[in-house]
Amino acid sequence: MEERVWQNLHLCARGDPDDTLADAALAVCEGKVVWMGPLHELPTDFAAWPREDLQGAWVTPSLVDCHTHLVFGGHRAGEFALRLAGASYEEIARRGGGILSTVKETRAADEATLFFEAARRLEPLIAEGVGAIEIKSGYGLDLASERKMLRVARELGRRYPVSVYTTFLGAHALPPEFAGRADAYIDEVCERMMPALVDEGLIDAVDVFCERIGFTLAQSERVFDAALRRGLRVKMHAEQLSANGGAALAARYRALSADHLEYLDEAGVAALKEADTVAVLLPAAYYFIRETKLPPLDLLRRYKVPIAIATDCNPGTSPTTSLLATMNMACTLFRLTAAEALKGVTCHAASALGAASRHGAIEAGRQADFVAWRVDTLAELPYWIGRPLAARVVRGGMTVYANHAGDALPSGRSVT
Ligand code: DI6
Ligand code: FE
């Protein structure tokens, strides 16, 4: 039996920096937390177990990245250049670039290539402490190519120490073969693609890009109806580029989350609250497309809507593989507090996946998934930009990533 006591740590078990325990210990048996509390109260049953000294590190739950498009072919550095020269994201999309250029590359790539490229983006996230990640389809836009993306996402979850939650985003963009026939494409999404992919066990949730360059409210409803008929929860890319009541519609369908939300109004905020829908903010996309309309943070706070933060890793609007840097942007650009940012990538992000009982907190009885951070205070997590801070990433009681830089210093204290 694999038994261990982790000690000499500051514990932040629920991702809330206002709720911590100094000089704590975690007893882990067969991959699960069996006890946590002050070291001096360690029950005698565990006293003889092997010890692991974390040298005063802060320990939080593993992070959760609850909105990504991690699997895709190619990149769009060329389009970035066009935007820097003055073209807008929407203009490029309307000219047939944007999402559709990634669709072309994704359709052309085989599973092994997509896996390899996505794995190179997943590895830095895991090294930053991400233990659960959502991965959307949506660059295939036909049954075979959407299946290919989702199979790659599932395979990443099998081959890497991370829980993968898949989301079917068939309604991401109109594929060229359906040009001018958006309703017929929605039929295809609802009647052919979704049922087949559900039967193959490839879908955990369903998303729609509800936007003037995406799909209408009525089309979004049809996709949501089809999802609910199959017992799937929904979420929505809502009000990123324009105000259209998308979030309120998502709330009517008891969506897990409504994401982006720069143009959300007060009625939309109230609807999210009433439906218990998480507001997922994606500050790296806001930053990268040089958006200027800020999401209504004060309203979200006033209505006590849970706020999550995610990378939105994708080739068009958010080419980042750092959830910590994204936390920094949430604070710098949206003025979240450090505490809000940490809750946004732990407990609230887990709720946005519908998986709050599995992720986002350290608790007796749960799988022992946590991160030991080489920081003096948790406020450092969203403070540093582009600096590796995780000393250990632990999944099921096993160290899956360790950064030993600084461990050998004479003081024995990590001071990188
Ligand atoms: N919103 C986004 O941020 C991504 N998709 C979406 O609906 C962008 C996708 C892309 O440009 O490739
Ligand atoms: Fe997105």
Short mmCIF file of C-alpha atoms and ligand atoms in Angstrom, two decimals:
data_model
loop_
_atom_site.label_atom_id
_atom_site.label_comp_id
_atom_site.label_asym_id
_atom_site.label_seq_id
_atom_site.Cartn_x
_atom_site.Cartn_y
_atom_site.Cartn_z
CA MET A 1 0.00 0.00 0.00
CA GLU A 2 1.39 3.37 -1.01
CA GLU A 3 1.22 5.60 2.08
CA ARG A 4 2.79 8.97 2.68
CA VAL A 5 2.56 12.06 4.86
CA TRP A 6 3.32 15.36 3.10
CA GLN A 7 4.45 17.93 5.61
CA ASN A 8 6.07 21.31 6.12
CA LEU A 9 3.52 23.07 3.93
CA HIS A 10 1.05 25.95 3.97
CA LEU A 11 -2.28 24.54 2.89
CA CYS A 12 -4.85 26.38 0.80
CA ALA A 13 -7.23 23.47 0.38
CA ARG A 14 -10.15 25.18 -1.34
CA GLY A 15 -8.30 27.62 -3.58
CA ASP A 16 -9.30 30.49 -1.30
CA PRO A 17 -6.29 32.44 0.00
CA ASP A 18 -8.44 33.68 2.89
CA ASP A 19 -8.86 30.11 4.10
CA THR A 20 -5.44 28.60 4.75
CA LEU A 21 -3.64 26.49 7.30
CA ALA A 22 -0.03 27.02 8.32
CA ASP A 23 2.25 24.08 9.19
CA ALA A 24 -0.19 21.61 7.74
CA ALA A 25 0.10 17.99 6.70
CA LEU A 26 -1.64 15.74 4.19
CA ALA A 27 -1.86 11.99 4.67
CA VAL A 28 -2.23 10.17 1.37
CA CYS A 29 -2.99 6.49 0.89
CA GLU A 30 -3.32 4.76 -2.47
CA GLY A 31 -3.69 8.02 -4.32
CA LYS A 32 -6.31 9.52 -2.05
CA VAL A 33 -6.18 12.11 0.70
CA VAL A 34 -7.16 10.31 3.91
CA TRP A 35 -6.51 13.14 6.36
CA MET A 36 -5.44 16.78 6.33
CA GLY A 37 -4.90 19.25 9.14
CA PRO A 38 -2.25 20.81 11.38
CA LEU A 39 0.84 18.60 11.53
CA HIS A 40 0.76 18.55 15.33
CA GLU A 41 -2.66 16.92 15.17
CA LEU A 42 -1.57 14.14 12.82
CA PRO A 43 -3.40 11.01 14.02
CA THR A 44 -1.11 8.33 15.42
CA ASP A 45 -2.30 5.87 12.74
CA PHE A 46 -0.33 7.87 10.18
CA ALA A 47 2.65 8.79 12.33
CA ALA A 48 4.87 5.97 11.07
CA TRP A 49 4.18 6.59 7.38
CA PRO A 50 7.04 7.78 5.15
CA ARG A 51 7.33 11.59 5.14
CA GLU A 52 7.76 14.03 2.27
CA ASP A 53 9.10 17.46 3.29
CA LEU A 54 7.80 20.30 1.10
CA GLN A 55 10.15 22.86 2.68
CA GLY A 56 7.50 25.39 3.55
CA ALA A 57 5.87 25.44 0.11
CA TRP A 58 2.33 26.68 -0.44
CA VAL A 59 0.01 23.87 -1.52
CA THR A 60 -3.16 24.45 -3.54
CA PRO A 61 -5.49 22.13 -5.41
CA SER A 62 -4.36 21.32 -8.95
CA LEU A 63 -5.45 24.03 -11.34
CA VAL A 64 -8.34 23.65 -13.76
CA ASP A 65 -8.29 25.14 -17.27
CA CYS A 66 -12.01 25.06 -18.07
CA HIS A 67 -12.04 26.48 -21.63
CA THR A 68 -9.51 25.49 -24.29
CA HIS A 69 -9.32 24.62 -27.97
CA LEU A 70 -6.05 22.75 -27.40
CA VAL A 71 -6.32 20.40 -30.40
CA PHE A 72 -5.89 22.04 -33.81
CA GLY A 73 -3.68 21.93 -36.90
CA GLY A 74 -1.10 24.58 -37.72
CA HIS A 75 -1.02 28.11 -36.34
CA ARG A 76 -2.04 31.60 -37.44
CA ALA A 77 1.10 33.67 -37.03
CA GLY A 78 0.49 35.06 -40.53
CA GLU A 79 -2.94 36.32 -39.53
CA PHE A 80 -1.39 37.90 -36.45
CA ALA A 81 0.79 39.96 -38.80
CA LEU A 82 -2.31 41.09 -40.72
CA ARG A 83 -3.98 42.16 -37.51
CA LEU A 84 -0.90 44.07 -36.43
CA ALA A 85 -1.09 45.86 -39.79
CA GLY A 86 -4.63 46.96 -38.96
CA ALA A 87 -7.10 44.22 -40.01
CA SER A 88 -9.63 43.24 -37.34
CA TYR A 89 -10.35 39.68 -36.18
CA GLU A 90 -13.86 39.88 -37.61
CA GLU A 91 -12.67 41.23 -40.99
CA ILE A 92 -10.22 38.36 -41.37
CA ALA A 93 -12.95 35.85 -40.44
CA ARG A 94 -15.33 37.37 -43.01
CA ARG A 95 -12.66 37.06 -45.69
CA GLY A 96 -12.56 33.28 -45.09
CA GLY A 97 -9.46 33.35 -42.90
CA GLY A 98 -9.70 33.03 -39.16
CA ILE A 99 -11.34 29.87 -37.84
CA LEU A 100 -11.77 28.46 -41.36
CA SER A 101 -8.06 28.52 -42.09
CA THR A 102 -7.49 26.39 -38.98
CA VAL A 103 -10.34 24.11 -40.11
CA LYS A 104 -8.46 23.49 -43.35
CA GLU A 105 -5.26 22.57 -41.52
CA THR A 106 -7.04 20.48 -38.92
CA ARG A 107 -8.92 18.49 -41.57
CA ALA A 108 -5.65 17.83 -43.39
CA ALA A 109 -3.71 16.68 -40.32
CA ASP A 110 -3.70 13.07 -39.16
CA GLU A 111 -4.40 12.03 -35.57
CA ALA A 112 -0.74 11.45 -34.75
CA THR A 113 0.21 14.97 -35.85
CA LEU A 114 -2.68 16.58 -34.00
CA PHE A 115 -1.76 14.58 -30.91
CA PHE A 116 1.88 15.57 -31.06
CA GLU A 117 1.12 19.28 -31.54
CA ALA A 118 -1.52 19.36 -28.80
CA ALA A 119 0.79 17.46 -26.44
CA ARG A 120 3.42 20.19 -26.85
CA ARG A 121 0.82 22.69 -25.67
CA LEU A 122 -0.46 20.46 -22.86
CA GLU A 123 2.94 19.79 -21.31
CA PRO A 124 3.62 23.39 -20.22
CA LEU A 125 0.14 23.57 -18.71
CA ILE A 126 0.77 20.43 -16.66
CA ALA A 127 4.14 21.82 -15.54
CA GLU A 128 2.22 24.84 -14.25
CA GLY A 129 -0.04 22.64 -12.15
CA VAL A 130 -3.06 22.06 -14.40
CA GLY A 131 -4.70 18.78 -13.37
CA ALA A 132 -7.97 19.07 -15.29
CA ILE A 133 -8.59 20.61 -18.67
CA GLU A 134 -11.50 21.09 -20.99
CA ILE A 135 -10.78 20.55 -24.70
CA LYS A 136 -13.25 21.55 -27.41
CA SER A 137 -13.72 20.25 -30.92
CA GLY A 138 -14.80 22.80 -33.51
CA TYR A 139 -12.02 22.92 -36.10
CA GLY A 140 -13.26 19.83 -37.91
CA LEU A 141 -16.85 20.84 -38.71
CA ASP A 142 -17.63 17.49 -40.34
CA LEU A 143 -18.26 14.22 -38.57
CA ALA A 144 -14.94 12.56 -39.38
CA SER A 145 -12.83 15.58 -38.49
CA GLU A 146 -14.71 16.42 -35.28
CA ARG A 147 -14.34 12.76 -34.27
CA LYS A 148 -10.61 12.95 -34.98
CA MET A 149 -10.21 16.00 -32.72
CA LEU A 150 -12.20 14.48 -29.88
CA ARG A 151 -10.34 11.18 -30.10
CA VAL A 152 -7.07 13.08 -29.81
CA ALA A 153 -8.43 14.93 -26.76
CA ARG A 154 -9.41 11.64 -25.10
CA GLU A 155 -6.00 10.16 -25.93
CA LEU A 156 -4.26 13.11 -24.26
CA GLY A 157 -6.22 12.28 -21.11
CA ARG A 158 -5.08 8.68 -21.27
CA ARG A 159 -1.41 9.45 -21.93
CA TYR A 160 -0.91 12.46 -19.66
CA PRO A 161 -1.53 12.93 -15.92
CA VAL A 162 -4.50 15.22 -16.42
CA SER A 163 -8.29 14.78 -16.50
CA VAL A 164 -9.65 15.77 -19.91
CA TYR A 165 -13.24 16.96 -20.33
CA THR A 166 -14.33 17.05 -23.96
CA THR A 167 -16.77 19.56 -25.42
CA PHE A 168 -18.44 19.21 -28.82
CA LEU A 169 -18.28 22.61 -30.56
CA GLY A 170 -19.65 21.57 -33.95
CA ALA A 171 -21.41 24.95 -34.07
CA HIS A 172 -18.16 26.94 -34.07
CA ALA A 173 -18.19 28.23 -37.67
CA LEU A 174 -20.01 27.47 -40.89
CA PRO A 175 -17.92 25.06 -42.98
CA PRO A 176 -17.40 26.12 -46.61
CA GLU A 177 -19.47 23.24 -48.00
CA PHE A 178 -22.51 24.68 -46.16
CA ALA A 179 -21.93 28.32 -47.20
CA GLY A 180 -25.27 30.12 -47.22
CA ARG A 181 -26.99 27.13 -45.57
CA ALA A 182 -26.40 27.64 -41.86
CA ASP A 183 -29.67 25.99 -40.83
CA ALA A 184 -28.85 22.91 -42.84
CA TYR A 185 -25.48 22.75 -41.08
CA ILE A 186 -27.20 22.99 -37.70
CA ASP A 187 -29.38 20.01 -38.79
CA GLU A 188 -26.15 18.14 -39.52
CA VAL A 189 -24.71 19.08 -36.11
CA CYS A 190 -27.85 18.05 -34.21
CA GLU A 191 -29.03 15.04 -36.20
CA ARG A 192 -25.87 13.39 -37.42
CA MET A 193 -22.70 14.57 -35.73
CA MET A 194 -23.85 14.91 -32.14
CA PRO A 195 -25.68 11.55 -31.92
CA ALA A 196 -22.77 9.65 -33.48
CA LEU A 197 -20.15 11.25 -31.26
CA VAL A 198 -22.25 10.76 -28.13
CA ASP A 199 -22.63 7.09 -28.99
CA GLU A 200 -18.86 6.82 -29.28
CA GLY A 201 -18.44 8.29 -25.80
CA LEU A 202 -16.53 11.28 -27.12
CA ILE A 203 -18.65 14.14 -25.73
CA ASP A 204 -18.91 15.40 -22.14
CA ALA A 205 -20.65 18.73 -22.93
CA VAL A 206 -21.84 20.85 -25.87
CA ASP A 207 -20.84 24.41 -26.76
CA VAL A 208 -21.99 26.95 -29.38
CA PHE A 209 -20.27 30.07 -30.75
CA CYS A 210 -23.26 32.42 -30.57
CA GLU A 211 -22.10 35.54 -32.35
CA ARG A 212 -22.71 37.53 -35.51
CA ILE A 213 -19.78 35.69 -37.13
CA GLY A 214 -20.97 32.43 -35.54
CA PHE A 215 -24.52 31.21 -34.99
CA THR A 216 -27.76 32.94 -34.06
CA LEU A 217 -29.74 32.63 -30.85
CA ALA A 218 -32.31 30.44 -32.63
CA GLN A 219 -29.61 28.15 -34.02
CA SER A 220 -27.95 27.98 -30.60
CA GLU A 221 -31.28 26.90 -29.09
CA ARG A 222 -31.58 24.07 -31.54
CA VAL A 223 -28.15 22.78 -30.61
CA PHE A 224 -28.97 23.09 -26.91
CA ASP A 225 -32.29 21.26 -27.35
CA ALA A 226 -30.47 18.41 -29.07
CA ALA A 227 -27.86 18.31 -26.27
CA LEU A 228 -30.42 18.28 -23.49
CA ARG A 229 -32.36 15.51 -25.21
CA ARG A 230 -29.21 13.41 -24.92
CA GLY A 231 -28.64 14.32 -21.28
CA LEU A 232 -25.64 16.57 -22.00
CA ARG A 233 -24.91 19.85 -20.24
CA VAL A 234 -24.29 22.93 -22.36
CA LYS A 235 -22.11 26.04 -22.36
CA MET A 236 -21.78 28.98 -24.70
CA HIS A 237 -19.25 31.34 -26.25
CA ALA A 238 -21.44 34.32 -25.40
CA GLU A 239 -21.27 38.06 -26.00
CA GLN A 240 -17.56 38.18 -26.85
CA LEU A 241 -17.84 40.58 -29.79
CA SER A 242 -21.39 41.94 -29.45
CA ALA A 243 -24.33 42.07 -27.03
CA ASN A 244 -26.98 39.63 -28.19
CA GLY A 245 -28.62 38.07 -25.14
CA GLY A 246 -26.59 34.88 -25.55
CA ALA A 247 -25.77 34.56 -21.87
CA ALA A 248 -29.44 34.82 -20.87
CA LEU A 249 -30.28 32.11 -23.39
CA ALA A 250 -27.51 29.90 -22.01
CA ALA A 251 -28.89 30.47 -18.51
CA ARG A 252 -32.34 29.34 -19.65
CA TYR A 253 -30.74 26.04 -20.57
CA ARG A 254 -29.02 25.84 -17.15
CA ALA A 255 -25.66 26.07 -18.89
CA LEU A 256 -22.59 25.04 -16.92
CA SER A 257 -20.92 28.23 -18.04
CA ALA A 258 -21.18 31.25 -20.29
CA ASP A 259 -17.78 32.26 -21.59
CA HIS A 260 -16.10 35.52 -22.70
CA LEU A 261 -18.93 37.95 -21.74
CA GLU A 262 -17.28 41.27 -22.57
CA TYR A 263 -20.64 42.64 -23.81
CA LEU A 264 -22.80 41.10 -21.06
CA ASP A 265 -25.46 43.43 -19.59
CA GLU A 266 -27.15 43.46 -16.19
CA ALA A 267 -30.11 41.32 -17.27
CA GLY A 268 -27.62 38.73 -18.50
CA VAL A 269 -25.72 38.83 -15.21
CA ALA A 270 -28.96 38.32 -13.25
CA ALA A 271 -29.88 35.38 -15.49
CA LEU A 272 -26.49 33.71 -14.89
CA LYS A 273 -26.91 34.09 -11.14
CA GLU A 274 -30.39 32.66 -11.15
CA ALA A 275 -29.27 29.62 -13.19
CA ASP A 276 -26.09 29.01 -11.19
CA THR A 277 -24.12 29.36 -14.41
CA VAL A 278 -20.40 30.14 -14.04
CA ALA A 279 -19.06 33.25 -15.82
CA VAL A 280 -15.84 32.18 -17.53
CA LEU A 281 -13.58 35.11 -18.35
CA LEU A 282 -10.90 34.72 -21.02
CA PRO A 283 -8.55 37.66 -20.58
CA ALA A 284 -5.86 36.33 -22.92
CA ALA A 285 -8.33 36.50 -25.83
CA TYR A 286 -9.32 40.03 -24.76
CA TYR A 287 -5.64 40.94 -24.71
CA PHE A 288 -4.69 39.26 -27.98
CA ILE A 289 -7.46 40.74 -30.12
CA ARG A 290 -6.97 44.10 -28.43
CA GLU A 291 -10.57 44.21 -27.25
CA THR A 292 -11.42 47.35 -25.31
CA LYS A 293 -14.86 46.51 -23.90
CA LEU A 294 -14.34 45.11 -20.41
CA PRO A 295 -16.57 42.36 -19.01
CA PRO A 296 -18.90 43.75 -16.31
CA LEU A 297 -16.86 42.65 -13.32
CA ASP A 298 -18.61 44.86 -10.78
CA LEU A 299 -22.01 43.48 -11.77
CA LEU A 300 -20.73 39.91 -11.62
CA ARG A 301 -19.44 40.62 -8.12
CA ARG A 302 -22.60 42.40 -7.02
CA TYR A 303 -24.76 39.45 -8.15
CA LYS A 304 -22.24 36.98 -6.69
CA VAL A 305 -21.89 35.07 -9.94
CA PRO A 306 -19.00 32.59 -9.64
CA ILE A 307 -16.16 33.75 -11.91
CA ALA A 308 -13.72 31.35 -13.54
CA ILE A 309 -10.68 32.14 -15.68
CA ALA A 310 -9.32 30.01 -18.50
CA THR A 311 -6.67 30.22 -21.19
CA ASP A 312 -9.01 29.74 -24.22
CA CYS A 313 -5.83 28.32 -25.82
CA ASN A 314 -6.53 28.55 -29.55
CA PRO A 315 -4.61 29.65 -32.64
CA GLY A 316 -6.72 32.68 -33.52
CA THR A 317 -7.47 34.71 -30.42
CA SER A 318 -5.48 33.22 -27.56
CA PRO A 319 -2.23 31.47 -28.45
CA THR A 320 -1.14 30.95 -24.85
CA THR A 321 -0.20 27.85 -22.92
CA SER A 322 0.05 29.55 -19.54
CA LEU A 323 -2.82 29.64 -17.07
CA LEU A 324 -0.64 31.62 -14.64
CA ALA A 325 0.00 34.33 -17.24
CA THR A 326 -3.74 34.33 -17.91
CA MET A 327 -4.35 34.91 -14.19
CA ASN A 328 -2.01 37.86 -14.41
CA MET A 329 -4.04 39.27 -17.31
CA ALA A 330 -7.28 38.72 -15.37
CA CYS A 331 -5.86 40.86 -12.58
CA THR A 332 -4.10 43.46 -14.72
CA LEU A 333 -6.72 43.89 -17.43
CA PHE A 334 -9.98 43.00 -15.63
CA ARG A 335 -8.88 44.01 -12.11
CA LEU A 336 -9.63 40.71 -10.45
CA THR A 337 -8.03 40.35 -7.04
CA ALA A 338 -5.38 37.69 -6.57
CA ALA A 339 -7.89 35.73 -4.48
CA GLU A 340 -10.53 35.91 -7.23
CA ALA A 341 -7.95 34.78 -9.75
CA LEU A 342 -7.01 31.72 -7.69
CA LYS A 343 -10.62 30.73 -7.07
CA GLY A 344 -11.16 31.30 -10.78
CA VAL A 345 -8.72 28.54 -11.69
CA THR A 346 -9.67 26.12 -8.90
CA CYS A 347 -13.14 25.80 -7.36
CA HIS A 348 -15.09 27.96 -9.82
CA ALA A 349 -13.33 26.47 -12.85
CA ALA A 350 -14.20 22.99 -11.55
CA SER A 351 -17.86 24.08 -11.31
CA ALA A 352 -17.68 25.31 -14.90
CA LEU A 353 -16.81 21.72 -15.87
CA GLY A 354 -19.64 20.31 -13.76
CA ALA A 355 -16.90 18.54 -11.79
CA ALA A 356 -16.72 20.45 -8.51
CA SER A 357 -16.83 17.20 -6.55
CA ARG A 358 -13.67 15.94 -8.32
CA HIS A 359 -11.50 18.98 -8.92
CA GLY A 360 -10.74 22.38 -7.47
CA ALA A 361 -10.30 21.41 -3.82
CA ILE A 362 -8.16 19.19 -1.62
CA GLU A 363 -10.35 17.12 0.69
CA ALA A 364 -10.23 13.86 2.61
CA GLY A 365 -11.65 11.16 0.35
CA ARG A 366 -10.68 12.85 -2.91
CA GLN A 367 -7.86 11.94 -5.24
CA ALA A 368 -4.64 13.59 -4.02
CA ASP A 369 -4.17 16.17 -6.79
CA PHE A 370 -2.26 19.24 -5.69
CA VAL A 371 0.54 21.66 -6.51
CA ALA A 372 3.40 22.74 -4.24
CA TRP A 373 4.39 26.29 -5.12
CA ARG A 374 7.78 27.85 -4.54
CA VAL A 375 6.38 31.20 -3.40
CA ASP A 376 6.21 33.20 -0.18
CA THR A 377 2.59 34.17 -0.70
CA LEU A 378 -0.21 32.99 -2.99
CA ALA A 379 -0.43 36.56 -4.30
CA GLU A 380 2.72 35.68 -6.26
CA LEU A 381 0.81 33.26 -8.48
CA PRO A 382 -0.86 35.97 -10.62
CA TYR A 383 2.01 38.41 -10.02
CA TRP A 384 4.96 36.86 -11.89
CA ILE A 385 4.65 36.75 -15.65
CA GLY A 386 6.13 33.77 -17.47
CA ARG A 387 8.02 32.41 -14.49
CA PRO A 388 7.83 28.73 -13.53
CA LEU A 389 6.49 28.60 -9.97
CA ALA A 390 5.38 25.01 -9.42
CA ALA A 391 7.95 23.04 -7.47
CA ARG A 392 5.88 19.83 -7.55
CA VAL A 393 2.77 18.79 -9.36
CA VAL A 394 1.14 15.81 -7.65
CA ARG A 395 -1.59 13.64 -9.12
CA GLY A 396 -3.08 10.69 -7.27
CA GLY A 397 -0.36 11.07 -4.67
CA MET A 398 2.44 10.71 -7.26
CA THR A 399 4.76 13.52 -8.31
CA VAL A 400 4.17 13.94 -12.05
CA TYR A 401 6.31 17.05 -12.46
CA ALA A 402 9.12 18.44 -10.32
CA ASN A 403 11.19 21.55 -10.78
CA HIS A 404 14.26 21.20 -8.63
CA ALA A 405 15.79 24.57 -9.50
CA GLY A 406 17.07 26.08 -6.29
CA ASP A 407 16.55 22.97 -4.16
CA ALA A 408 20.26 22.44 -3.67
CA LEU A 409 21.00 25.88 -2.24
CA PRO A 410 22.93 25.78 1.04
CA SER A 411 20.05 27.18 3.09
CA GLY A 412 17.95 24.23 2.03
CA ARG A 413 15.24 26.77 1.24
CA SER A 414 14.14 27.26 -2.33
CA VAL A 415 14.93 30.76 -3.41
CA THR A 416 14.76 30.72 -7.21
N1 DI6 B 1 -14.01 32.23 -29.60
C1 DI6 B 1 -12.72 32.17 -29.47
O1 DI6 B 1 -12.09 32.80 -28.70
C2 DI6 B 1 -12.22 31.13 -30.36
N2 DI6 B 1 -13.40 30.57 -30.86
C3 DI6 B 1 -14.40 31.25 -30.42
O2 DI6 B 1 -15.53 30.94 -30.72
C4 DI6 B 1 -11.39 31.66 -31.47
C5 DI6 B 1 -11.17 30.62 -32.48
C6 DI6 B 1 -10.24 31.01 -33.58
O3 DI6 B 1 -10.12 32.18 -33.99
O4 DI6 B 1 -9.61 30.06 -34.09
FE FE B 2 -13.02 29.79 -27.05
#
